[in-house]
Short mmCIF file of C-alpha atoms and ligand atoms in Angstrom, two decimals:
data_model
loop_
_atom_site.label_atom_id
_atom_site.label_comp_id
_atom_site.label_asym_id
_atom_site.label_seq_id
_atom_site.Cartn_x
_atom_site.Cartn_y
_atom_site.Cartn_z
CA UNK A 138 0.35 30.08 2.64
CA UNK A 139 -2.04 29.02 5.19
CA UNK A 140 -2.97 24.84 4.98
CA UNK A 141 -5.23 22.52 6.87
CA UNK A 142 -4.87 19.02 6.00
CA UNK A 143 -8.21 16.67 7.94
CA UNK A 144 -7.55 13.41 7.80
CA UNK A 145 -4.16 12.54 9.31
CA UNK A 146 -3.87 8.86 8.16
CA UNK A 147 -0.77 7.84 6.15
CA UNK A 148 -1.68 10.21 3.76
CA UNK A 149 -2.57 13.24 5.57
CA UNK A 150 0.50 13.29 7.69
CA UNK A 151 2.93 13.13 4.66
CA UNK A 152 0.70 15.89 2.87
CA UNK A 153 1.09 17.84 5.91
CA UNK A 154 4.54 17.51 6.61
CA UNK A 155 6.31 18.00 3.61
CA UNK A 156 3.62 20.80 2.61
CA UNK A 157 4.78 22.89 6.08
CA UNK A 158 9.26 21.33 4.79
CA UNK A 159 8.02 23.23 1.67
CA UNK A 160 7.44 26.42 3.59
CA UNK A 161 3.72 26.61 4.03
CA UNK A 162 1.90 27.14 7.38
CA UNK A 163 0.30 23.71 7.98
CA UNK A 164 -3.02 22.68 10.16
CA UNK A 165 -3.01 18.98 10.54
CA UNK A 166 -6.62 17.66 11.65
CA UNK A 167 -8.64 14.38 12.49
CA UNK A 168 -11.09 13.52 14.93
CA UNK A 169 -8.83 10.74 16.18
CA UNK A 170 -7.48 12.83 19.99
CA UNK A 171 -4.96 9.72 20.14
CA UNK A 172 -4.14 10.14 16.92
CA UNK A 173 -3.67 14.25 17.27
CA UNK A 174 -1.51 13.83 20.68
CA UNK A 175 1.38 11.43 18.84
CA UNK A 176 1.67 13.59 15.70
CA UNK A 177 1.56 16.57 17.79
CA UNK A 178 4.43 14.16 20.57
CA UNK A 179 6.30 13.79 17.21
CA UNK A 180 5.55 10.22 17.06
CA UNK A 181 2.84 8.55 14.30
CA UNK A 182 1.22 5.45 14.66
CA UNK A 183 1.99 4.82 10.94
CA UNK A 184 5.57 3.43 10.72
CA UNK A 185 6.77 5.70 7.17
CA UNK A 186 10.57 6.68 6.36
CA UNK A 187 11.46 9.85 7.51
CA UNK A 188 8.09 11.02 8.19
CA UNK A 189 8.75 11.07 12.03
CA UNK A 190 11.61 14.04 11.52
CA UNK A 191 10.30 16.25 8.89
CA UNK A 192 7.17 16.64 12.10
CA UNK A 193 9.45 17.09 14.59
CA UNK A 194 11.20 19.39 12.41
CA UNK A 195 8.58 21.59 11.47
CA UNK A 196 6.36 21.31 14.99
CA UNK A 197 9.40 23.24 16.84
CA UNK A 198 10.02 25.81 13.70
CA UNK A 199 5.85 26.41 14.02
CA UNK A 200 5.22 25.50 10.82
CA UNK A 201 3.03 22.44 11.98
CA UNK A 202 0.48 21.58 14.11
CA UNK A 203 -2.00 18.86 15.02
CA UNK A 204 -5.93 20.03 16.05
CA UNK A 205 -8.93 18.13 16.83
CA UNK A 206 -11.77 18.92 14.43
CA UNK A 207 -13.53 19.55 17.51
CA UNK A 208 -11.24 22.40 18.51
CA UNK A 209 -12.34 26.17 18.36
CA UNK A 210 -10.77 28.97 16.65
CA UNK A 211 -11.17 27.44 13.62
CA UNK A 212 -8.89 29.07 10.51
CA UNK A 213 -8.82 26.23 7.89
CA UNK A 214 -6.66 28.51 6.33
CA UNK A 215 -6.64 29.90 1.95
CA UNK A 216 -6.40 25.78 0.84
CA UNK A 217 -8.45 22.64 2.44
CA UNK A 218 -6.75 19.58 1.46
CA UNK A 219 -8.86 15.86 2.49
CA UNK A 220 -7.10 12.74 3.38
CA UNK A 221 -9.63 11.50 4.84
CA UNK A 222 -10.21 6.52 3.95
CA UNK A 223 -12.59 5.77 1.48
CA UNK A 224 -13.17 2.60 2.37
CA UNK A 225 -14.71 -0.02 0.47
CA UNK A 226 -18.42 -1.20 0.41
CA UNK A 227 -18.83 -5.71 1.01
CA UNK A 228 -19.30 -5.36 -2.19
CA UNK A 229 -16.92 -3.71 -4.11
CA UNK A 230 -17.67 -0.01 -4.30
CA UNK A 231 -15.56 3.01 -2.36
CA UNK A 232 -17.82 3.61 1.07
CA UNK A 233 -17.48 7.93 0.74
CA UNK A 234 -18.75 8.25 4.60
CA UNK A 235 -15.85 10.49 5.46
CA UNK A 236 -15.61 12.44 2.14
CA UNK A 237 -18.84 13.52 2.72
CA UNK A 238 -18.94 14.71 6.96
CA UNK A 239 -15.53 16.59 5.86
CA UNK A 240 -16.70 18.29 2.97
CA UNK A 241 -19.51 19.85 5.17
CA UNK A 242 -17.41 20.33 7.90
CA UNK A 243 -14.53 22.00 5.69
CA UNK A 244 -17.14 24.23 3.47
CA UNK A 245 -19.06 25.62 6.97
CA UNK A 246 -15.39 27.02 8.41
CA UNK A 247 -14.05 27.80 4.77
CA UNK A 248 -14.01 31.90 3.71
CA UNK A 249 -15.10 32.38 0.19
CA UNK A 250 -12.41 31.97 -2.92
CA UNK A 251 -10.99 29.39 -0.80
CA UNK A 252 -9.75 26.49 -2.51
CA UNK A 253 -11.14 22.70 -1.50
CA UNK A 254 -8.61 20.13 -2.44
CA UNK A 255 -9.31 16.38 -3.17
CA UNK A 256 -6.17 14.39 -2.45
CA UNK A 257 -8.47 11.09 -1.85
CA UNK A 258 -8.92 9.04 -3.93
CA UNK A 259 -12.64 9.45 -5.42
CA UNK A 260 -14.67 7.94 -8.70
CA UNK A 261 -14.73 9.35 -11.20
CA UNK A 262 -18.22 12.63 -10.75
CA UNK A 263 -17.57 12.28 -7.38
CA UNK A 264 -15.54 16.01 -7.83
CA UNK A 265 -18.36 17.81 -9.83
CA UNK A 266 -21.17 16.34 -7.31
CA UNK A 267 -19.51 17.84 -4.12
CA UNK A 268 -18.56 21.96 -5.94
CA UNK A 269 -22.16 21.89 -7.35
CA UNK A 270 -23.86 20.83 -3.98
CA UNK A 271 -21.05 22.61 -1.79
CA UNK A 272 -18.47 24.91 -3.36
CA UNK A 273 -20.30 27.03 -5.57
CA UNK A 274 -22.89 29.27 -3.47
CA UNK A 275 -20.52 29.90 -1.32
CA UNK A 276 -17.96 30.42 -3.79
CA UNK A 277 -14.95 27.94 -2.51
CA UNK A 278 -13.17 27.20 -6.15
CA UNK A 279 -13.18 22.78 -5.57
CA UNK A 280 -9.98 21.32 -7.20
CA UNK A 281 -8.99 18.11 -7.52
CA UNK A 282 -5.29 16.89 -6.60
CA UNK A 283 -4.56 13.13 -6.57
CA UNK A 284 -1.72 11.64 -4.33
CA UNK A 285 0.62 9.49 -6.23
CA UNK A 286 2.39 8.72 -2.50
CA UNK A 287 4.05 4.59 -2.21
CA UNK A 288 4.45 3.79 1.11
CA UNK A 289 7.69 3.34 2.29
CA UNK A 290 9.07 5.73 0.06
CA UNK A 291 6.05 9.26 0.73
CA UNK A 292 8.02 11.64 1.57
CA UNK A 293 10.64 11.42 -1.08
CA UNK A 294 7.18 10.31 -3.44
CA UNK A 295 5.54 13.77 -1.99
CA UNK A 296 9.48 16.19 -3.19
CA UNK A 297 9.77 14.32 -6.38
CA UNK A 298 6.48 12.95 -7.81
CA UNK A 299 6.47 11.68 -11.43
CA UNK A 300 4.36 14.33 -12.52
CA UNK A 301 1.87 16.80 -10.45
CA UNK A 302 -2.24 16.57 -11.67
CA UNK A 303 -4.50 19.79 -10.83
CA UNK A 304 -8.07 19.12 -11.97
CA UNK A 305 -10.35 22.41 -11.75
CA UNK A 306 -12.43 25.31 -13.84
CA UNK A 307 -11.32 28.44 -11.80
CA UNK A 308 -7.57 28.90 -13.25
CA UNK A 309 -6.88 31.79 -10.13
CA UNK A 310 -7.59 28.25 -8.35
CA UNK A 311 -5.45 26.13 -10.35
CA UNK A 312 -2.86 28.88 -9.85
CA UNK A 313 -3.58 29.13 -6.49
CA UNK A 314 -2.64 25.08 -6.84
CA UNK A 315 0.19 25.49 -8.74
CA UNK A 316 2.63 27.63 -6.32
CA UNK A 317 0.64 25.38 -3.45
CA UNK A 318 4.11 23.01 -4.26
CA UNK A 319 6.16 25.83 -6.13
CA UNK A 320 9.67 24.21 -4.88
CA UNK A 321 8.78 20.44 -6.18
CA UNK A 322 10.09 20.91 -10.00
CA UNK A 323 8.38 17.68 -12.01
CA UNK A 324 5.68 18.03 -14.60
CA UNK A 325 2.14 19.25 -14.74
CA UNK A 326 -0.92 18.79 -15.68
CA UNK A 327 -3.80 21.15 -15.27
CA UNK A 328 -6.81 19.54 -16.68
CA UNK A 329 -10.77 18.76 -15.54
CA UNK A 330 -11.53 17.67 -12.75
CA UNK A 331 -12.68 14.62 -13.35
CA UNK A 332 -10.19 13.72 -15.80
CA UNK A 333 -7.78 14.14 -12.45
CA UNK A 334 -9.52 11.08 -10.87
CA UNK A 335 -10.14 9.32 -13.83
CA UNK A 336 -6.20 9.79 -14.23
CA UNK A 337 -5.72 8.47 -10.36
CA UNK A 338 -7.79 5.33 -11.36
CA UNK A 339 -6.16 4.70 -13.83
CA UNK A 340 -3.05 5.18 -12.50
CA UNK A 341 -3.34 2.17 -10.52
CA UNK A 342 -5.72 0.03 -11.99
CA UNK A 343 -2.38 -0.03 -14.70
CA UNK A 344 -0.06 -0.86 -12.41
CA UNK A 345 -2.22 -4.04 -10.62
CA UNK A 346 -2.34 -4.95 -14.39
CA UNK A 347 1.17 -5.11 -14.63
CA UNK A 348 1.57 -6.97 -11.60
CA UNK A 349 -0.92 -9.18 -12.37
CA UNK A 350 0.24 -9.47 -16.00
CA UNK A 351 3.56 -10.58 -14.48
CA UNK A 352 2.13 -13.04 -12.43
CA UNK A 353 0.31 -14.50 -15.48
CA UNK A 354 4.40 -14.86 -17.00
CA UNK A 355 5.21 -16.19 -14.00
CA UNK A 356 3.23 -19.18 -13.87
CA UNK A 357 4.41 -19.88 -17.69
CA UNK A 358 7.37 -19.77 -16.13
CA UNK A 359 7.30 -22.04 -13.64
CA UNK A 360 5.29 -24.48 -16.40
CA UNK A 361 7.86 -23.85 -18.64
CA UNK A 362 11.36 -24.03 -16.33
CA UNK A 363 12.06 -19.97 -17.37
CA UNK A 364 13.01 -17.71 -14.73
CA UNK A 365 11.10 -14.67 -14.95
CA UNK A 366 13.82 -12.73 -13.77
CA UNK A 367 15.51 -12.87 -17.19
CA UNK A 368 11.95 -12.47 -18.65
CA UNK A 369 11.57 -9.06 -17.11
CA UNK A 370 15.10 -8.36 -17.41
CA UNK A 371 14.39 -8.86 -21.82
CA UNK A 372 10.72 -6.99 -21.99
CA UNK A 373 11.40 -4.77 -19.94
CA UNK A 374 14.09 -2.87 -21.27
CA UNK A 375 11.39 -2.26 -24.33
CA UNK A 376 11.15 1.27 -23.69
CA UNK A 377 7.31 1.23 -24.01
CA UNK A 378 7.13 -1.81 -21.53
CA UNK A 379 9.74 -0.41 -18.39
CA UNK A 380 11.34 -2.37 -15.77
CA UNK A 381 9.53 -1.69 -13.72
CA UNK A 382 6.65 -3.11 -11.49
CA UNK A 383 7.25 -6.42 -13.23
CA UNK A 384 8.30 -7.85 -9.65
CA UNK A 385 6.38 -11.16 -10.09
CA UNK A 386 5.79 -12.57 -6.23
CA UNK A 387 2.46 -13.79 -4.47
CA UNK A 388 0.37 -10.54 -6.01
CA UNK A 389 -0.06 -6.69 -4.59
CA UNK A 390 -1.50 -5.93 -1.75
CA UNK A 391 -1.72 -2.61 0.49
CA UNK A 392 -4.97 -0.47 0.76
CA UNK A 393 -3.74 0.81 -2.90
CA UNK A 394 -4.72 -1.24 -5.58
CA UNK A 395 -6.76 -4.32 -4.93
CA UNK A 396 -9.48 -2.17 -3.44
CA UNK A 397 -9.34 0.07 -6.33
CA UNK A 398 -9.43 -2.44 -8.76
CA UNK A 399 -12.36 -3.23 -6.62
CA UNK A 400 -14.19 0.14 -7.15
CA UNK A 401 -13.04 -0.78 -10.64
CA UNK A 402 -14.82 -3.15 -11.63
CA UNK A 403 -17.32 -2.25 -9.42
CA UNK A 404 -18.61 1.28 -10.87
CA UNK A 405 -18.08 -0.69 -13.44
CA UNK A 406 -21.43 -2.19 -13.35
CA UNK A 407 -23.55 0.91 -12.44
CA UNK A 408 -23.04 1.82 -16.33
CA UNK A 409 -23.41 -1.38 -17.69
CA UNK A 410 -19.72 -2.09 -18.02
CA UNK A 411 -18.14 -4.94 -18.09
CA UNK A 412 -14.21 -5.09 -16.81
CA UNK A 413 -13.37 -8.21 -17.62
CA UNK A 414 -9.70 -6.73 -17.29
CA UNK A 415 -10.04 -5.42 -14.58
CA UNK A 416 -11.43 -8.65 -12.82
CA UNK A 417 -9.17 -11.15 -14.25
CA UNK A 418 -6.50 -8.83 -12.60
CA UNK A 419 -8.41 -9.61 -9.17
CA UNK A 420 -8.16 -13.33 -10.73
CA UNK A 421 -4.76 -13.26 -10.14
CA UNK A 422 -4.11 -11.75 -7.53
CA UNK A 423 -5.90 -13.70 -5.83
CA UNK A 424 -4.16 -17.33 -7.06
CA UNK A 425 -0.96 -15.67 -6.45
CA UNK A 426 -1.52 -15.46 -2.50
CA UNK A 427 -1.96 -18.55 -2.43
CA UNK A 428 0.38 -20.34 -3.44
CA UNK A 429 2.32 -21.38 -0.74
CA UNK A 430 -0.74 -23.21 0.16
CA UNK A 431 -0.91 -25.36 -3.30
CA UNK A 432 3.37 -26.33 -2.38
CA UNK A 433 1.97 -27.31 1.17
CA UNK A 434 -0.64 -29.56 -0.20
CA UNK A 435 1.48 -30.86 -2.90
CA UNK A 436 5.10 -32.12 0.15
CA UNK A 437 2.67 -32.86 2.42
CA UNK A 438 0.36 -35.39 3.15
CA UNK A 439 -1.31 -34.41 6.89
CA UNK A 440 -1.82 -30.34 6.72
CA UNK A 441 -1.60 -30.95 10.46
CA UNK A 442 2.11 -31.62 11.10
CA UNK A 443 3.34 -28.87 9.19
CA UNK A 444 4.93 -26.23 10.73
CA UNK A 445 5.14 -23.19 8.99
CA UNK A 446 6.90 -19.74 9.22
CA UNK A 447 5.91 -16.74 7.81
CA UNK A 448 8.65 -13.85 7.44
CA UNK A 449 7.19 -10.30 6.72
CA UNK A 450 3.33 -9.68 7.30
CA UNK A 451 3.06 -5.95 6.64
CA UNK A 452 2.21 -5.92 2.07
CA UNK A 453 5.51 -4.37 1.36
CA UNK A 454 8.40 -3.93 3.29
CA UNK A 455 9.36 -0.65 4.43
CA UNK A 456 5.84 -0.38 6.19
CA UNK A 457 3.64 -1.10 8.94
CA UNK A 458 0.72 -1.06 6.48
CA UNK A 459 -0.94 -4.96 6.63
CA UNK A 460 -4.28 -4.06 4.70
CA UNK A 461 -4.71 -6.72 2.56
CA UNK A 462 -1.51 -8.29 3.40
CA UNK A 463 -0.63 -10.85 0.66
CA UNK A 464 1.02 -12.33 4.45
CA UNK A 465 -2.16 -11.77 6.07
CA UNK A 466 -4.76 -14.55 4.15
CA UNK A 467 -2.19 -17.35 3.96
CA UNK A 468 -1.76 -17.60 7.44
CA UNK A 469 -5.89 -17.18 8.09
CA UNK A 470 -5.97 -19.53 4.71
CA UNK A 471 -2.94 -21.97 6.65
CA UNK A 472 -4.52 -22.13 10.25
CA UNK A 473 -7.70 -23.10 8.68
CA UNK A 474 -6.52 -25.76 7.59
CA UNK A 475 -4.68 -26.92 10.54
CA UNK A 476 -1.22 -26.29 9.92
CA UNK A 477 1.05 -25.01 12.97
CA UNK A 478 1.41 -21.23 11.59
CA UNK A 479 4.11 -18.29 14.14
CA UNK A 480 4.86 -15.33 11.87
CA UNK A 481 7.66 -12.97 12.34
CA UNK A 482 8.07 -9.01 11.16
CA UNK A 483 9.83 -5.95 11.72
CA UNK A 484 7.60 -3.73 13.06
CA UNK A 485 3.65 -4.96 12.08
CA UNK A 486 4.05 -7.92 14.91
CA UNK A 487 1.29 -6.35 16.67
CA UNK A 488 -0.66 -5.14 14.12
CA UNK A 489 -0.42 -8.52 12.61
CA UNK A 490 -1.74 -10.56 15.64
CA UNK A 491 -4.71 -8.19 16.39
CA UNK A 492 -5.83 -8.82 12.84
CA UNK A 493 -5.08 -12.39 13.60
CA UNK A 494 -5.72 -13.57 17.18
CA UNK A 495 -4.82 -16.92 18.59
CA UNK A 496 -4.36 -18.20 15.51
CA UNK A 497 -1.15 -18.10 14.45
CA UNK A 498 1.77 -17.72 16.76
CA UNK A 499 4.28 -14.73 16.99
CA UNK A 500 7.44 -14.90 17.59
CA UNK A 501 9.73 -11.69 17.88
CA UNK A 502 12.52 -12.64 16.06
CA UNK A 503 14.05 -14.54 13.22
CA UNK A 504 15.95 -17.32 14.88
CA UNK A 505 12.38 -18.22 16.80
CA UNK A 506 10.94 -17.69 14.14
CA UNK A 507 12.50 -20.11 11.52
CA UNK A 508 13.37 -23.10 14.63
CA UNK A 509 12.06 -25.90 14.17
CA UNK A 510 10.14 -25.12 11.02
CA UNK A 511 9.41 -27.69 7.90
CA UNK A 512 9.13 -24.89 6.05
CA UNK A 513 9.35 -20.93 6.16
CA UNK A 514 7.05 -19.05 3.42
CA UNK A 515 9.78 -15.59 2.40
CA UNK A 516 6.53 -13.15 1.58
CA UNK A 517 8.25 -9.18 2.23
CA UNK A 518 11.80 -8.91 1.62
CA UNK A 519 12.64 -6.56 4.27
CA UNK A 520 16.50 -5.63 4.26
CA UNK A 521 16.73 -7.64 8.07
CA UNK A 522 14.57 -11.18 6.84
CA UNK A 523 16.97 -10.90 3.86
CA UNK A 524 20.59 -10.22 5.66
CA UNK A 525 19.88 -12.99 7.53
CA UNK A 526 21.80 -15.76 8.33
CA UNK A 527 20.72 -18.45 6.10
CA UNK A 528 23.45 -21.12 7.22
CA UNK A 529 21.59 -20.99 10.11
CA UNK A 530 17.93 -20.38 9.69
CA UNK A 531 19.20 -23.57 7.94
CA UNK A 532 20.49 -25.84 11.19
CA UNK A 533 17.73 -24.36 13.15
CA UNK A 534 15.25 -26.03 10.59
CA UNK A 535 14.27 -29.49 10.45
CA UNK A 536 13.27 -31.25 7.18
CA UNK A 537 11.81 -31.27 4.28
CA UNK A 538 14.18 -26.82 4.73
CA UNK A 539 11.45 -25.89 2.27
CA UNK A 540 12.09 -22.45 1.50
CA UNK A 541 9.61 -20.54 -0.05
CA UNK A 542 10.75 -17.48 -1.80
CA UNK A 543 7.49 -15.36 -2.50
CA UNK A 544 9.21 -11.67 -3.22
CA UNK A 545 11.82 -13.25 -5.65
CA UNK A 546 14.49 -11.85 -3.72
CA UNK A 547 16.92 -14.38 -2.97
CA UNK A 548 19.97 -15.52 -4.92
CA UNK A 549 18.29 -19.40 -5.86
CA UNK A 550 21.77 -20.54 -6.40
CA UNK A 551 23.26 -19.55 -2.85
CA UNK A 552 20.35 -21.33 -1.49
CA UNK A 553 19.51 -24.62 -2.80
CA UNK A 554 23.81 -24.23 -2.14
CA UNK A 555 22.87 -24.46 1.33
CA UNK A 556 20.76 -27.95 1.57
CA UNK A 557 17.11 -25.17 1.28
CA UNK A 558 14.73 -26.72 -1.06
CA UNK A 559 14.46 -24.14 -2.29
CA UNK A 560 11.09 -22.30 -4.19
CA UNK A 561 10.55 -18.95 -6.51
CA UNK A 562 8.06 -17.72 -8.44
CA UNK A 563 8.00 -18.12 -11.87
CA UNK A 564 11.98 -19.57 -11.05
CA UNK A 565 11.24 -22.39 -13.35
CA UNK A 566 11.40 -24.62 -9.78
CA UNK A 567 8.07 -25.76 -8.43
CA UNK A 568 6.27 -27.59 -5.86
CA UNK A 569 6.58 -30.29 -8.54
CA UNK A 570 10.15 -30.54 -8.37
CA UNK A 571 10.03 -31.54 -5.12
CA UNK A 572 7.55 -34.79 -5.50
CA UNK A 573 9.75 -37.14 -4.13
CA UNK A 574 9.72 -35.94 -0.70
CA UNK A 575 6.00 -36.47 -0.05
CA UNK A 576 6.38 -36.00 3.93
C1 UGA B 1625 -0.22 2.27 -4.58
C2 UGA B 1625 0.88 3.31 -5.89
O1 UGA B 1625 1.60 2.59 -6.33
C3 UGA B 1625 0.90 4.90 -6.47
O2 UGA B 1625 1.32 5.11 -7.09
C4 UGA B 1625 -0.40 5.61 -5.29
O3 UGA B 1625 -0.18 6.73 -4.67
C5 UGA B 1625 -0.87 4.87 -3.92
O4 UGA B 1625 -1.01 3.21 -3.86
C6 UGA B 1625 -2.23 5.15 -3.31
O5 UGA B 1625 -3.23 5.40 -4.26
O6 UGA B 1625 -2.56 5.52 -2.42
P1 UGA B 1625 1.14 1.67 -2.09
O7 UGA B 1625 -0.79 1.24 -1.58
O8 UGA B 1625 1.67 2.37 -0.81
O9 UGA B 1625 1.05 2.40 -3.03
O10 UGA B 1625 1.66 0.37 -2.98
P2 UGA B 1625 3.43 -0.06 -3.94
O11 UGA B 1625 4.61 0.74 -4.06
O12 UGA B 1625 1.68 0.25 -5.66
O13 UGA B 1625 2.42 -1.75 -4.02
C7 UGA B 1625 1.28 -2.30 -3.68
C8 UGA B 1625 1.72 -3.92 -3.85
O14 UGA B 1625 2.33 -4.81 -4.51
C9 UGA B 1625 2.29 -4.36 -2.47
O15 UGA B 1625 1.81 -5.53 -1.95
C10 UGA B 1625 3.38 -4.57 -3.75
O16 UGA B 1625 4.56 -5.36 -2.92
C11 UGA B 1625 3.24 -5.00 -4.64
N1 UGA B 1625 4.19 -5.16 -5.69
C12 UGA B 1625 4.57 -4.31 -6.56
C13 UGA B 1625 4.09 -6.18 -6.41
O17 UGA B 1625 3.89 -7.71 -6.48
N2 UGA B 1625 5.32 -6.49 -7.86
C14 UGA B 1625 5.78 -5.08 -7.63
O18 UGA B 1625 6.72 -4.51 -9.35
C15 UGA B 1625 5.75 -3.81 -7.31
#
């Protein structure tokens, strides 16, 4: 099939390359010339494992190309997929400016009987509105087919999704989108547009809830001296609960879970609903991101003398995305309070520096980052960070040599044996155990 994809951010670039890999002829469109040029020279501006190779391979066999939206001879093909961003307004509600622009542009160029497929996350009700306002009078079929791609694992998620959701009003169009996915053997749910939109929102809201739930349990564990990882094992073996997304830590970040949970709470109020649960989910998440601040406040008498090293700036490993990253939030808090903050990330130092400016220092190696620091905050468990020489790190630090493991990804016994004052999240080793230090 001939396919066009509008919006070459994370979701759009991955969707384009993966559809080409499935055998379709794909053109990716964007309004940003630099982004298009970098994709056409096989160097996407985003870091996503496996993406670069897929782009290069499919461009070379002429199944994939990238164009600026202003380029002439626009033939959008049988299906046009929208993957543009939906940033938040200051009150948390989603801003659909790019959605409207791309829908207008696409429906101007699409042929009759073609399909406009929405993959961006839009609030429930948006699809029906687009369908009646822009599609029906032009005989264009609107389909909602939300993406479930985790950054860092997006390419494999594309080819082996847990499910494919196809929401639409026209059965021929739905079947065509089923064909679009041929080669992928995952369950397909055919539903109404509004249900497809709701499934996407509910999935992310549930994942956010699961993380905040385990984080709250972690705080109980801390108080009562249990290890939340033991609790996770026992809890997760109940197949109704499951083990995934039960890792306690400094909370969820990224461009999706925080934004969409906020959007839900903000939109709910428009309909007179109070989203008590999701508001609490966000509150727990905010509390988690500030754990390092509370540790530092408990241990050190004077914030101005504290030398902090932050290991990992992206919101999770294997991505350079720093949007709503807990590392960024804590770097801002600590530097505002006068701590001397240094940061290191294997891929997102530059992006983080653009965000944080000169308020913090950036180091280009783990060794430089940890040298002469009182406290290390391990915020993002990149393999390269976990495989560090922890003995050497311990030697390079200055007292009280606190190692805060914000994702519970190190073995506490080994770290304590090396000599660190180790603190995890909900591992029964809280900063109160370090009271004697009073630095
Ligand atoms: C999320 C969803 O997982 C995808 O299914 C969805 O398609 C995507 O949003 C989207 O809407 O586009 P993503 O934002 O890439 O994907 O990140 P996640 O893997 O969900 O992680 C989000 C945050 O939660 C990260 O900061 C991660 O460290 C944290 N997390 C995750 C935990 O704190 N504990 C866990 O057990 C799992």
